[in-house]
Amino acid sequence: MIKTIKRLAACLLITVFIFGSLTLTSAEAAMKKPGNNRFVQWNNTSFTACTIAWNKVSGANYYQLRCTWTDGSHNIGGYVEGQYNGVRIKNLHYQHVYYAQVRALKVNSYGEITQYSPWSNIVFITPFPKNVTGRKGSGMTEKLSWNIIYGSNGYNVWLTTNPSGTWYWNLSTNTKATSTSATVKKYRGSSLKTYTNYYVKVYTRRKRNGVFCTVPEPYKGYYQIYFYYYYR
């Protein structure tokens, strides 16, 4: 007997993990793979829970989730009932990039998988560094540092003077996950000024097929720290 646990969530993104074994039979046949597997939102600012979604597959009554670190270890797996096309993934480690895929299943009343699809496209789950600190450097500069995000390809630093307004790219570190510091020298091409609040957020970068994959911030106006100079 298959035990199900259902948790209600907004926008029909409902977590329904099936705890138990599913058996693959000899009657397996390929189904269409779920399309447009995508990151939807962070569910907290600790970067330990997020929501992903995908396009429904006709004939599927379950979906299987595979969510692992970039080296394929630490799988957070489970099964989602077929009437839903999204899942909330919990218990993520905030210092690791994950990748997630789903595949469609046809399961009979005996809990046997009779059909399954290829795995969907990969979606990267890239937590932001959450321990960002700053200290004044020489002259009008700010030295930033933050915690490592394993599996990343470097970081982007963004600045603004209005966290609810427009954010501006400031600099990128190199492609190493261990590059967890940078010095801010300018804002929008000009030297930093006194008596101005500068808000900072640091994005984690991850490349796939030569393209950086981006993940939205937890909410509009999110930032980690700000700095302010009284004097030069």
C-alpha positions as a LaTeX table, in Angstrom:
\begin{tabular}{lrrr}
\hline
Residue & $x$ (\AA) & $y$ (\AA) & $z$ (\AA) \\
\hline
Met1 & 0.00 & 0.00 & 0.00 \\
Ile2 & 1.32 & 3.47 & $-0.92$ \\
Lys3 & 1.15 & 6.15 & 1.74 \\
Thr4 & 0.72 & 9.74 & 0.57 \\
Ile5 & 1.32 & 13.01 & 2.38 \\
Lys6 & $-0.32$ & 16.13 & 0.96 \\
Arg7 & 0.59 & 19.72 & 1.76 \\
Leu8 & $-1.53$ & 22.57 & 0.38 \\
Ala9 & 0.30 & 25.46 & $-1.29$ \\
Ala10 & $-0.63$ & 28.42 & $-3.48$ \\
Cys11 & $-0.96$ & 28.30 & $-7.28$ \\
Leu12 & $-1.54$ & 24.53 & $-7.30$ \\
Leu13 & 2.12 & 23.90 & $-6.54$ \\
Ile14 & 1.43 & 21.15 & $-4.03$ \\
Thr15 & 3.96 & 18.80 & $-2.52$ \\
Val16 & 2.79 & 15.19 & $-2.62$ \\
Phe17 & 5.61 & 12.78 & $-1.85$ \\
Ile18 & 4.91 & 9.08 & $-2.00$ \\
Phe19 & 6.90 & 7.15 & 0.59 \\
Gly20 & 7.31 & 3.54 & $-0.46$ \\
Ser21 & 8.72 & 1.43 & $-3.28$ \\
Leu22 & 7.60 & 1.51 & $-6.90$ \\
Thr23 & 8.42 & $-1.51$ & $-9.03$ \\
Leu24 & 9.37 & $-1.28$ & $-12.71$ \\
Thr25 & 7.68 & $-4.02$ & $-14.75$ \\
Ser26 & 8.63 & $-5.57$ & $-18.08$ \\
Ala27 & 5.74 & $-3.71$ & $-19.69$ \\
Glu28 & 7.65 & $-0.43$ & $-19.59$ \\
Ala29 & 7.15 & 2.01 & $-22.47$ \\
Ala30 & 8.47 & 5.49 & $-23.07$ \\
Met31 & 6.31 & 8.52 & $-22.28$ \\
Lys32 & 6.85 & 12.12 & $-23.30$ \\
Lys33 & 9.27 & 13.84 & $-20.93$ \\
Pro34 & 8.07 & 16.83 & $-18.86$ \\
Gly35 & 8.89 & 20.08 & $-20.61$ \\
Asn36 & 9.93 & 23.46 & $-19.24$ \\
Asn37 & 11.25 & 22.25 & $-15.91$ \\
Arg38 & 11.93 & 25.55 & $-14.12$ \\
Phe39 & 12.73 & 27.31 & $-10.86$ \\
Val40 & 9.70 & 29.17 & $-9.48$ \\
Gln41 & 10.67 & 30.74 & $-6.16$ \\
Trp42 & 12.59 & 30.54 & $-2.94$ \\
Asn43 & 10.30 & 29.74 & $-0.03$ \\
Asn44 & 12.58 & 31.33 & 2.56 \\
Thr45 & 15.67 & 33.53 & 2.87 \\
Ser46 & 17.68 & 30.72 & 4.44 \\
Phe47 & 17.85 & 29.09 & 0.98 \\
Thr48 & 16.75 & 25.73 & 2.38 \\
Ala49 & 13.41 & 25.42 & 0.54 \\
Cys50 & 12.26 & 26.30 & $-2.96$ \\
Thr51 & 9.57 & 25.49 & $-5.52$ \\
Ile52 & 10.08 & 24.13 & $-9.02$ \\
Ala53 & 7.46 & 23.38 & $-11.69$ \\
Trp54 & 7.15 & 21.70 & $-15.09$ \\
Asn55 & 4.63 & 21.11 & $-17.85$ \\
Lys56 & 2.17 & 18.26 & $-17.34$ \\
Val57 & 2.49 & 15.06 & $-19.38$ \\
Ser58 & $-0.65$ & 13.44 & $-20.76$ \\
Gly59 & $-1.23$ & 9.99 & $-19.25$ \\
Ala60 & 1.11 & 10.46 & $-16.29$ \\
Asn61 & $-0.33$ & 9.73 & $-12.85$ \\
Tyr62 & 2.93 & 10.37 & $-10.97$ \\
Tyr63 & 6.15 & 12.30 & $-11.42$ \\
Gln64 & 9.50 & 11.31 & $-9.98$ \\
Leu65 & 11.82 & 13.99 & $-8.60$ \\
Arg66 & 15.61 & 13.73 & $-8.58$ \\
Cys67 & 17.40 & 16.62 & $-6.84$ \\
Thr68 & 21.12 & 16.27 & $-6.05$ \\
Trp69 & 24.32 & 18.19 & $-5.49$ \\
Thr70 & 26.21 & 18.88 & $-8.71$ \\
Asp71 & 28.35 & 15.77 & $-8.17$ \\
Gly72 & 25.23 & 13.58 & $-8.14$ \\
Ser73 & 25.29 & 12.88 & $-4.40$ \\
His74 & 22.83 & 13.75 & $-1.61$ \\
Asn75 & 19.67 & 13.03 & $-3.56$ \\
Ile76 & 16.45 & 14.57 & $-2.28$ \\
Gly77 & 13.99 & 12.39 & $-4.18$ \\
Gly78 & 10.34 & 11.61 & $-4.09$ \\
Tyr79 & 7.15 & 11.16 & $-6.10$ \\
Val80 & 4.44 & 13.70 & $-6.93$ \\
Glu81 & 0.86 & 12.82 & $-7.85$ \\
Gly82 & 0.10 & 13.42 & $-11.51$ \\
Gln83 & $-2.60$ & 16.08 & $-11.09$ \\
Tyr84 & 0.09 & 18.47 & $-9.86$ \\
Asn85 & 2.92 & 20.00 & $-11.87$ \\
Gly86 & 5.06 & 21.51 & $-9.13$ \\
Val87 & 6.79 & 20.56 & $-5.92$ \\
Arg88 & 8.29 & 22.30 & $-2.93$ \\
Ile89 & 11.76 & 20.95 & $-2.20$ \\
Lys90 & 12.83 & 21.22 & 1.43 \\
Asn91 & 15.93 & 20.47 & 3.50 \\
Leu92 & 18.34 & 21.96 & 0.97 \\
His93 & 21.85 & 22.76 & 2.18 \\
Tyr94 & 22.36 & 26.52 & 1.81 \\
Gln95 & 26.02 & 26.14 & 0.80 \\
His96 & 25.49 & 23.83 & $-2.18$ \\
Val97 & 24.23 & 24.22 & $-5.73$ \\
Tyr98 & 21.67 & 21.54 & $-6.62$ \\
Tyr99 & 20.30 & 20.35 & $-9.91$ \\
Ala100 & 16.81 & 18.94 & $-10.25$ \\
Gln101 & 15.01 & 16.86 & $-12.86$ \\
Val102 & 11.63 & 15.13 & $-13.07$ \\
Arg103 & 10.22 & 12.35 & $-15.19$ \\
Ala104 & 6.66 & 11.23 & $-15.86$ \\
Leu105 & 5.40 & 7.84 & $-14.65$ \\
Lys106 & 2.41 & 5.60 & $-15.23$ \\
Val107 & 1.79 & 3.56 & $-12.06$ \\
Asn108 & $-0.81$ & 0.81 & $-11.80$ \\
Ser109 & $-2.95$ & $-0.03$ & $-8.77$ \\
Tyr110 & $-0.28$ & $-2.45$ & $-7.49$ \\
Gly111 & 2.32 & 0.32 & $-7.24$ \\
Glu112 & 4.17 & $-0.92$ & $-10.32$ \\
Ile113 & 5.65 & 1.52 & $-12.84$ \\
Thr114 & 4.35 & 0.45 & $-16.24$ \\
Gln115 & 5.56 & 3.44 & $-18.26$ \\
Tyr116 & 8.10 & 6.20 & $-17.70$ \\
Ser117 & 9.57 & 9.09 & $-19.63$ \\
Pro118 & 13.11 & 10.33 & $-20.13$ \\
Trp119 & 14.28 & 12.82 & $-17.51$ \\
Ser120 & 13.37 & 16.46 & $-18.08$ \\
Asn121 & 15.80 & 19.29 & $-18.64$ \\
Ile122 & 17.99 & 20.17 & $-15.66$ \\
Val123 & 17.18 & 23.18 & $-13.51$ \\
Phe124 & 19.95 & 24.52 & $-11.29$ \\
Ile125 & 19.08 & 25.63 & $-7.76$ \\
Thr126 & 21.69 & 28.19 & $-6.79$ \\
Pro127 & 21.38 & 29.59 & $-3.26$ \\
Phe128 & 22.68 & 33.09 & $-2.63$ \\
Pro129 & 25.53 & 33.47 & $-0.13$ \\
Lys130 & 23.74 & 34.51 & 3.04 \\
Asn131 & 26.72 & 35.50 & 5.20 \\
Val132 & 27.85 & 38.63 & 3.35 \\
Thr133 & 30.03 & 41.07 & 5.30 \\
Gly134 & 31.80 & 44.28 & 4.41 \\
Arg135 & 34.55 & 46.51 & 5.76 \\
Lys136 & 36.02 & 49.76 & 4.56 \\
Gly137 & 39.06 & 49.40 & 2.33 \\
Ser138 & 41.64 & 52.01 & 1.38 \\
Gly139 & 40.12 & 55.29 & 0.25 \\
Met140 & 36.50 & 55.06 & $-0.84$ \\
Thr141 & 36.29 & 51.30 & $-1.36$ \\
Glu142 & 34.43 & 48.47 & 0.33 \\
Lys143 & 35.85 & 44.99 & 0.85 \\
Leu144 & 33.15 & 42.31 & 0.71 \\
Ser145 & 33.35 & 38.66 & 1.70 \\
Trp146 & 30.82 & 35.83 & 1.90 \\
Asn147 & 30.40 & 32.10 & 2.50 \\
Ile148 & 31.32 & 29.60 & $-0.22$ \\
Ile149 & 28.62 & 27.99 & $-2.36$ \\
Tyr150 & 29.97 & 24.60 & $-3.45$ \\
Gly151 & 29.31 & 23.74 & $-7.09$ \\
Ser152 & 29.14 & 27.37 & $-8.20$ \\
Asn153 & 31.03 & 29.05 & $-11.03$ \\
Gly154 & 31.75 & 32.29 & $-9.23$ \\
Tyr155 & 29.56 & 35.16 & $-8.09$ \\
Asn156 & 28.00 & 38.42 & $-9.28$ \\
Val157 & 27.84 & 41.51 & $-7.04$ \\
Trp158 & 24.95 & 43.92 & $-7.56$ \\
Leu159 & 24.48 & 47.35 & $-5.96$ \\
Thr160 & 21.76 & 49.93 & $-5.64$ \\
Thr161 & 20.96 & 53.02 & $-3.59$ \\
Asn162 & 17.27 & 52.05 & $-3.53$ \\
Pro163 & 16.57 & 48.36 & $-2.72$ \\
Ser164 & 13.01 & 48.66 & $-4.04$ \\
Gly165 & 14.20 & 50.24 & $-7.28$ \\
Thr166 & 16.71 & 49.31 & $-9.98$ \\
Trp167 & 19.72 & 47.14 & $-9.19$ \\
Tyr168 & 22.98 & 47.51 & $-11.13$ \\
Trp169 & 25.61 & 44.88 & $-11.84$ \\
Asn170 & 28.89 & 45.95 & $-10.22$ \\
Leu171 & 31.42 & 43.14 & $-10.70$ \\
Ser172 & 31.92 & 39.40 & $-11.16$ \\
Thr173 & 34.42 & 37.16 & $-9.45$ \\
Asn174 & 36.28 & 34.53 & $-11.45$ \\
Thr175 & 34.72 & 31.16 & $-12.13$ \\
Lys176 & 35.90 & 29.45 & $-8.95$ \\
Ala177 & 33.50 & 28.70 & $-6.12$ \\
Thr178 & 36.26 & 29.64 & $-3.67$ \\
Ser179 & 36.41 & 33.24 & $-4.93$ \\
Thr180 & 34.37 & 34.58 & $-2.02$ \\
Ser181 & 35.64 & 38.14 & $-1.74$ \\
Ala182 & 35.68 & 41.28 & $-3.86$ \\
Thr183 & 36.37 & 45.01 & $-3.56$ \\
Val184 & 33.75 & 47.53 & $-4.64$ \\
Lys185 & 35.40 & 50.68 & $-6.00$ \\
Lys186 & 32.67 & 52.35 & $-8.04$ \\
Tyr187 & 28.91 & 52.55 & $-8.43$ \\
Arg188 & 27.50 & 52.92 & $-11.95$ \\
Gly189 & 30.93 & 53.94 & $-13.21$ \\
Ser190 & 31.53 & 56.69 & $-10.66$ \\
Ser191 & 33.45 & 56.76 & $-7.40$ \\
Leu192 & 31.59 & 55.95 & $-4.20$ \\
Lys193 & 30.20 & 58.94 & $-2.32$ \\
Thr194 & 29.83 & 59.89 & 1.32 \\
Tyr195 & 26.42 & 60.07 & 3.01 \\
Thr196 & 24.91 & 57.49 & 0.64 \\
Asn197 & 23.50 & 54.07 & 1.50 \\
Tyr198 & 24.77 & 51.39 & $-0.88$ \\
Tyr199 & 22.81 & 48.12 & $-0.74$ \\
Val200 & 24.48 & 44.86 & $-1.79$ \\
Lys201 & 23.35 & 41.44 & $-2.97$ \\
Val202 & 25.57 & 38.63 & $-4.19$ \\
Tyr203 & 24.29 & 36.16 & $-6.78$ \\
Thr204 & 25.71 & 32.67 & $-7.18$ \\
Arg205 & 26.64 & 31.83 & $-10.77$ \\
Arg206 & 26.38 & 28.40 & $-12.37$ \\
Lys207 & 27.13 & 27.64 & $-16.01$ \\
Arg208 & 25.38 & 25.11 & $-18.21$ \\
Asn209 & 26.39 & 24.67 & $-21.84$ \\
Gly210 & 28.39 & 27.89 & $-21.58$ \\
Val211 & 25.44 & 29.95 & $-20.33$ \\
Phe212 & 25.00 & 31.27 & $-16.79$ \\
Cys213 & 21.76 & 30.08 & $-15.15$ \\
Thr214 & 20.09 & 32.66 & $-12.94$ \\
Val215 & 17.77 & 32.16 & $-9.99$ \\
Pro216 & 15.56 & 35.04 & $-8.74$ \\
Glu217 & 16.05 & 36.59 & $-5.33$ \\
Pro218 & 13.63 & 35.57 & $-2.54$ \\
Tyr219 & 11.61 & 38.76 & $-2.90$ \\
Lys220 & 11.78 & 42.13 & $-4.65$ \\
Gly221 & 14.24 & 44.42 & $-2.95$ \\
Tyr222 & 16.13 & 41.58 & $-1.27$ \\
Tyr223 & 19.65 & 42.51 & $-0.16$ \\
Gln224 & 22.24 & 41.13 & 2.25 \\
Ile225 & 24.03 & 44.21 & 3.62 \\
Tyr226 & 24.48 & 47.90 & 3.03 \\
Phe227 & 27.39 & 50.26 & 3.68 \\
Tyr228 & 27.66 & 54.00 & 4.25 \\
Tyr229 & 30.57 & 56.43 & 4.52 \\
Tyr230 & 30.63 & 59.46 & 6.78 \\
Tyr231 & 34.02 & 60.58 & 5.57 \\
Arg232 & 36.61 & 59.81 & 2.93 \\
\hline
\end{tabular}
